[in-house]
């Protein structure tokens, strides 16, 4: 690069810096002028408020409506204070403004209720308040129908021999989470539900003992409990085949894997049959009666 061209570049930089400095000065002056004129506007609003014969005099509200919606450089809270109002009271008095956004369902134009307003499209296209209310009601009804369907499945009971349940439970309990190096609430516990599976097995085992169910007695276990028990037992069954055999043999001479596979089939069949009953009882588009509405809320503690 020649000395002459370097000199030209340095000269251009100096000129650019002078231009920038000048622009900053102009900007500072403009901001100062804007702040002064904003203050002047607010003072005129204060004068109008002082002369108005009521807090919501039409002339005052008209000025506030124009300034709030058409002059965003005049901040909302100082504007309300100049008119002797709280911000929310002023917004209620001046009313909303058109947004230019149409409801995705009925085509009604949505209204802006404040400068910070955003179209209500968190879960989908923007909707007007009426359409949003209808959609919310429809979702709520669907949720209540689904809760009743889920209850039918949850209350379905997998029927199997007491000895099968006892063998599965004892197998799980023989491998406590601490011996597996899994702490309660740890990442492994959260991912695999180790403690939940172990405690579920303990509940089922204790229930069998309390009811004195034994041997070939048929016992029903709720689908959710049964599924968790079988999944947990299948996970530990092949860790130590000799120990698994020692645990299961005193209860039943059937191989653990065969027993657990049969239980898994029973759980799947029971759950499927319960889902079919639930779908038949509450088909798509089903309208709940008042009693069913109450039942759905009671089932969720609502």
Short mmCIF file of C-alpha atoms in Angstrom, two decimals:
data_model
loop_
_atom_site.label_atom_id
_atom_site.label_comp_id
_atom_site.label_asym_id
_atom_site.label_seq_id
_atom_site.Cartn_x
_atom_site.Cartn_y
_atom_site.Cartn_z
CA UNK A 1 0.00 0.00 0.00
CA UNK A 2 1.46 3.37 -1.06
CA UNK A 3 2.01 6.25 1.37
CA UNK A 4 -0.45 8.36 -0.57
CA UNK A 5 -3.31 5.85 -0.39
CA UNK A 6 -2.70 5.29 3.35
CA UNK A 7 -2.92 9.06 3.89
CA UNK A 8 -6.22 9.15 1.97
CA UNK A 9 -7.68 6.35 4.10
CA UNK A 10 -6.66 8.03 7.36
CA UNK A 11 -8.22 11.24 6.11
CA UNK A 12 -11.47 9.46 5.30
CA UNK A 13 -11.52 7.90 8.76
CA UNK A 14 -11.07 11.32 10.37
CA UNK A 15 -13.93 12.71 8.29
CA UNK A 16 -16.17 9.77 9.18
CA UNK A 17 -15.41 10.26 12.87
CA UNK A 18 -16.26 13.98 12.58
CA UNK A 19 -19.55 13.08 10.83
CA UNK A 20 -20.36 10.52 13.51
CA UNK A 21 -19.61 12.97 16.31
CA UNK A 22 -21.81 15.55 14.63
CA UNK A 23 -24.62 13.04 14.25
CA UNK A 24 -24.39 12.17 17.95
CA UNK A 25 -24.71 15.85 18.82
CA UNK A 26 -27.74 16.20 16.56
CA UNK A 27 -29.27 13.10 18.14
CA UNK A 28 -28.65 14.40 21.67
CA UNK A 29 -30.26 17.73 20.77
CA UNK A 30 -33.22 15.94 19.15
CA UNK A 31 -33.69 13.72 22.21
CA UNK A 32 -33.54 16.77 24.48
CA UNK A 33 -36.09 18.55 22.28
CA UNK A 34 -38.29 15.45 22.26
CA UNK A 35 -38.16 15.23 26.07
CA UNK A 36 -39.06 18.90 26.38
CA UNK A 37 -41.98 18.65 23.95
CA UNK A 38 -43.18 15.46 25.65
CA UNK A 39 -43.17 17.30 28.96
CA UNK A 40 -45.06 20.15 27.28
CA UNK A 41 -47.73 17.75 26.02
CA UNK A 42 -48.15 16.25 29.49
CA UNK A 43 -48.44 19.74 30.99
CA UNK A 44 -51.23 20.56 28.53
CA UNK A 45 -52.99 17.33 29.51
CA UNK A 46 -52.69 18.40 33.16
CA UNK A 47 -54.26 21.78 32.26
CA UNK A 48 -57.09 20.06 30.41
CA UNK A 49 -57.66 17.75 33.37
CA UNK A 50 -57.78 20.74 35.72
CA UNK A 51 -60.40 22.43 33.54
CA UNK A 52 -62.48 19.29 32.89
CA UNK A 53 -65.69 19.03 34.88
CA UNK A 54 -65.37 15.26 35.34
CA UNK A 55 -62.62 12.65 35.52
CA UNK A 56 -63.94 11.07 32.30
CA UNK A 57 -64.91 14.23 30.44
CA UNK A 58 -65.28 13.46 26.70
CA UNK A 59 -62.70 16.04 25.62
CA UNK A 60 -60.10 14.66 28.04
CA UNK A 61 -60.77 11.05 27.09
CA UNK A 62 -60.60 11.94 23.39
CA UNK A 63 -57.18 13.55 23.83
CA UNK A 64 -55.95 10.60 25.89
CA UNK A 65 -57.18 8.14 23.27
CA UNK A 66 -55.33 9.97 20.50
CA UNK A 67 -52.10 10.39 22.46
CA UNK A 68 -52.03 6.82 23.74
CA UNK A 69 -52.76 5.08 20.44
CA UNK A 70 -51.21 7.51 17.94
CA UNK A 71 -48.20 8.89 19.87
CA UNK A 72 -46.24 5.94 21.29
CA UNK A 73 -43.38 8.27 22.25
CA UNK A 74 -45.57 9.63 25.04
CA UNK A 75 -45.44 6.93 27.70
CA UNK A 76 -48.69 5.52 28.99
CA UNK A 77 -48.20 5.79 32.75
CA UNK A 78 -47.10 9.47 32.83
CA UNK A 79 -49.97 10.24 30.44
CA UNK A 80 -52.49 8.63 32.80
CA UNK A 81 -51.00 10.44 35.80
CA UNK A 82 -51.23 13.76 33.96
CA UNK A 83 -54.95 13.09 33.53
CA UNK A 84 -55.35 12.15 37.19
CA UNK A 85 -55.93 8.46 36.41
CA UNK A 86 -54.31 5.12 37.05
CA UNK A 87 -53.04 3.44 33.89
CA UNK A 88 -55.64 0.64 33.98
CA UNK A 89 -58.44 3.17 34.51
CA UNK A 90 -57.23 5.19 31.53
CA UNK A 91 -57.05 2.09 29.31
CA UNK A 92 -60.59 1.16 30.31
CA UNK A 93 -61.78 4.69 29.55
CA UNK A 94 -60.13 5.15 26.15
CA UNK A 95 -61.06 1.66 24.93
CA UNK A 96 -59.22 -0.69 22.54
CA UNK A 97 -57.91 0.00 19.06
CA UNK A 98 -58.07 -2.06 15.84
CA UNK A 99 -55.12 -4.40 15.39
CA UNK A 100 -55.44 -5.28 11.72
CA UNK A 101 -55.38 -8.98 12.71
CA UNK A 102 -58.41 -11.14 11.96
CA UNK A 103 -59.73 -14.03 14.06
CA UNK A 104 -58.74 -17.29 12.39
CA UNK A 105 -62.22 -18.76 13.00
CA UNK A 106 -64.85 -16.06 12.50
CA UNK A 107 -62.87 -13.33 10.74
CA UNK A 108 -63.62 -10.65 13.34
CA UNK A 109 -60.85 -8.08 13.70
CA UNK A 110 -59.01 -8.44 17.01
CA UNK A 111 -58.69 -5.35 19.18
CA UNK A 112 -55.54 -4.11 20.88
CA UNK A 113 -56.19 -3.49 24.55
CA UNK A 114 -52.80 -1.90 25.27
CA UNK A 115 -49.58 -0.99 23.50
CA UNK A 116 -47.96 -4.18 24.79
CA UNK A 117 -50.85 -6.31 23.47
CA UNK A 118 -49.89 -9.33 21.41
CA UNK A 119 -52.31 -11.49 19.39
CA UNK A 120 -53.45 -14.51 21.49
CA UNK A 121 -51.77 -17.17 19.35
CA UNK A 122 -49.78 -19.11 21.92
CA UNK A 123 -51.38 -22.46 21.05
CA UNK A 124 -52.35 -21.79 17.45
CA UNK A 125 -53.70 -19.08 15.13
CA UNK A 126 -55.09 -15.88 16.71
CA UNK A 127 -58.68 -16.05 17.94
CA UNK A 128 -61.15 -13.42 19.14
CA UNK A 129 -62.31 -13.69 22.77
CA UNK A 130 -65.59 -15.43 21.84
CA UNK A 131 -63.91 -18.05 19.65
CA UNK A 132 -61.15 -18.52 22.20
CA UNK A 133 -63.74 -19.10 24.92
CA UNK A 134 -65.53 -21.68 22.76
CA UNK A 135 -62.26 -23.44 21.98
CA UNK A 136 -61.29 -23.45 25.66
CA UNK A 137 -64.67 -24.92 26.59
CA UNK A 138 -64.30 -27.58 23.89
CA UNK A 139 -60.81 -28.50 25.16
CA UNK A 140 -62.13 -28.66 28.71
CA UNK A 141 -64.99 -30.95 27.68
CA UNK A 142 -62.57 -33.17 25.74
CA UNK A 143 -60.25 -33.32 28.73
CA UNK A 144 -63.11 -34.37 31.04
CA UNK A 145 -64.23 -37.07 28.59
CA UNK A 146 -60.64 -38.30 28.37
CA UNK A 147 -60.36 -38.39 32.16
CA UNK A 148 -63.41 -40.66 32.34
CA UNK A 149 -61.97 -42.91 29.64
CA UNK A 150 -58.67 -43.04 31.51
CA UNK A 151 -60.45 -43.97 34.72
CA UNK A 152 -62.05 -46.99 33.07
CA UNK A 153 -58.61 -48.19 32.00
CA UNK A 154 -57.01 -47.36 35.35
CA UNK A 155 -59.69 -49.22 37.29
CA UNK A 156 -59.50 -52.33 35.09
CA UNK A 157 -57.94 -55.21 36.98
CA UNK A 158 -55.57 -57.76 35.56
CA UNK A 159 -56.63 -61.20 36.81
CA UNK A 160 -53.87 -63.70 37.55
CA UNK A 161 -52.86 -66.26 40.16
CA UNK A 162 -51.70 -64.91 43.50
CA UNK A 163 -48.51 -66.95 43.14
CA UNK A 164 -47.68 -65.18 39.87
CA UNK A 165 -48.05 -61.74 41.44
CA UNK A 166 -46.10 -62.82 44.52
CA UNK A 167 -43.22 -64.22 42.43
CA UNK A 168 -42.98 -61.02 40.35
CA UNK A 169 -43.09 -58.83 43.47
CA UNK A 170 -40.49 -60.86 45.39
CA UNK A 171 -38.20 -60.78 42.36
CA UNK A 172 -38.29 -56.98 42.24
CA UNK A 173 -37.87 -56.64 46.01
CA UNK A 174 -34.79 -58.86 45.94
CA UNK A 175 -32.91 -56.13 44.08
CA UNK A 176 -33.44 -52.94 46.14
CA UNK A 177 -32.46 -49.68 44.41
CA UNK A 178 -29.64 -48.91 46.85
CA UNK A 179 -27.96 -52.20 46.03
CA UNK A 180 -28.14 -51.15 42.37
CA UNK A 181 -26.42 -47.88 43.22
CA UNK A 182 -29.50 -45.84 42.35
CA UNK A 183 -30.28 -42.97 44.70
CA UNK A 184 -33.82 -41.73 45.12
CA UNK A 185 -34.39 -38.77 42.81
CA UNK A 186 -31.18 -39.38 40.85
CA UNK A 187 -31.08 -39.14 37.06
CA UNK A 188 -31.22 -42.93 36.74
CA UNK A 189 -34.18 -43.04 39.11
CA UNK A 190 -36.03 -40.37 37.15
CA UNK A 191 -35.34 -42.01 33.80
CA UNK A 192 -36.09 -45.62 34.77
CA UNK A 193 -38.42 -45.17 37.74
CA UNK A 194 -36.33 -47.61 39.80
CA UNK A 195 -37.62 -46.55 43.22
CA UNK A 196 -41.18 -46.22 41.98
CA UNK A 197 -41.04 -49.77 40.59
CA UNK A 198 -39.58 -51.16 43.80
CA UNK A 199 -42.13 -49.42 46.04
CA UNK A 200 -44.96 -50.55 43.74
CA UNK A 201 -43.81 -54.16 44.17
CA UNK A 202 -43.74 -53.72 47.95
CA UNK A 203 -47.33 -52.41 47.95
CA UNK A 204 -48.55 -55.37 45.89
CA UNK A 205 -46.65 -57.89 48.01
CA UNK A 206 -48.04 -56.41 51.24
CA UNK A 207 -51.56 -56.41 49.80
CA UNK A 208 -51.26 -60.12 48.97
CA UNK A 209 -50.10 -60.83 52.52
CA UNK A 210 -52.89 -58.76 54.08
CA UNK A 211 -55.62 -60.46 52.04
CA UNK A 212 -54.04 -63.91 52.60
CA UNK A 213 -54.15 -64.53 48.87
CA UNK A 214 -52.03 -67.52 48.02
CA UNK A 215 -51.31 -70.19 45.43
CA UNK A 216 -53.94 -70.52 42.72
CA UNK A 217 -56.22 -67.84 44.16
CA UNK A 218 -57.16 -65.39 41.43
CA UNK A 219 -56.22 -61.83 42.31
CA UNK A 220 -56.92 -58.65 40.39
CA UNK A 221 -54.29 -55.90 40.21
CA UNK A 222 -54.97 -52.50 38.66
CA UNK A 223 -53.56 -52.12 35.15
CA UNK A 224 -51.10 -49.35 36.03
CA UNK A 225 -49.70 -51.22 39.04
CA UNK A 226 -49.57 -54.50 37.14
CA UNK A 227 -47.78 -52.98 34.16
CA UNK A 228 -45.14 -51.33 36.34
CA UNK A 229 -44.60 -54.54 38.32
CA UNK A 230 -44.10 -56.68 35.21
CA UNK A 231 -41.81 -54.15 33.50
CA UNK A 232 -39.65 -53.82 36.62
CA UNK A 233 -39.49 -57.59 37.14
CA UNK A 234 -38.50 -58.22 33.52
CA UNK A 235 -35.70 -55.67 33.89
CA UNK A 236 -34.12 -57.46 36.87
CA UNK A 237 -34.92 -61.09 35.99
CA UNK A 238 -31.80 -61.71 33.88
CA UNK A 239 -29.31 -59.90 36.13
CA UNK A 240 -28.52 -63.09 38.06
CA UNK A 241 -30.30 -66.17 36.70
CA UNK A 242 -29.29 -68.37 39.62
CA UNK A 243 -30.58 -65.89 42.16
CA UNK A 244 -33.76 -65.35 40.15
CA UNK A 245 -34.40 -69.09 40.22
CA UNK A 246 -33.78 -69.22 44.00
CA UNK A 247 -36.33 -66.43 44.52
CA UNK A 248 -39.05 -67.79 42.25
CA UNK A 249 -38.78 -71.56 42.88
CA UNK A 250 -40.19 -71.52 46.43
CA UNK A 251 -43.29 -69.75 45.07
CA UNK A 252 -43.76 -71.50 41.71
CA UNK A 253 -41.67 -73.94 39.74
CA UNK A 254 -42.46 -72.12 36.49
CA UNK A 255 -39.49 -70.32 34.92
CA UNK A 256 -39.52 -66.62 35.78
CA UNK A 257 -39.39 -65.48 32.15
CA UNK A 258 -42.37 -67.64 31.18
CA UNK A 259 -44.36 -66.39 34.16
CA UNK A 260 -43.58 -62.74 33.48
CA UNK A 261 -44.29 -63.09 29.77
CA UNK A 262 -47.73 -64.50 30.56
CA UNK A 263 -48.42 -61.67 32.99
CA UNK A 264 -47.32 -59.13 30.37
CA UNK A 265 -49.82 -60.63 27.89
CA UNK A 266 -52.57 -60.43 30.51
CA UNK A 267 -51.75 -56.79 31.26
CA UNK A 268 -51.79 -55.90 27.56
CA UNK A 269 -55.07 -57.73 26.92
CA UNK A 270 -56.78 -56.23 29.96
CA UNK A 271 -55.67 -52.71 29.07
CA UNK A 272 -56.78 -53.11 25.46
CA UNK A 273 -60.20 -54.44 26.47
CA UNK A 274 -60.58 -51.57 28.95
CA UNK A 275 -59.68 -49.00 26.30
CA UNK A 276 -62.30 -50.49 23.98
CA UNK A 277 -64.91 -50.27 26.75
CA UNK A 278 -63.87 -46.68 27.43
CA UNK A 279 -64.16 -45.72 23.75
CA UNK A 280 -67.56 -47.37 23.54
CA UNK A 281 -68.79 -45.64 26.70
CA UNK A 282 -67.44 -42.22 25.66
CA UNK A 283 -67.12 -42.09 21.85
CA UNK A 284 -65.69 -39.15 19.94
CA UNK A 285 -67.90 -36.08 20.29
CA UNK A 286 -69.63 -37.45 23.40
CA UNK A 287 -71.49 -34.80 25.43
CA UNK A 288 -71.26 -35.32 29.18
CA UNK A 289 -74.30 -35.07 31.41
CA UNK A 290 -74.16 -32.91 34.55
CA UNK A 291 -73.60 -36.00 36.69
CA UNK A 292 -70.75 -37.15 34.45
CA UNK A 293 -69.21 -33.66 34.55
CA UNK A 294 -69.24 -33.81 38.34
CA UNK A 295 -67.78 -37.31 38.31
CA UNK A 296 -64.94 -36.21 36.04
CA UNK A 297 -64.10 -33.30 38.34
CA UNK A 298 -64.27 -35.49 41.45
CA UNK A 299 -61.87 -37.95 39.85
CA UNK A 300 -59.24 -35.22 39.41
CA UNK A 301 -59.75 -33.47 42.73
CA UNK A 302 -61.31 -30.48 40.91
#
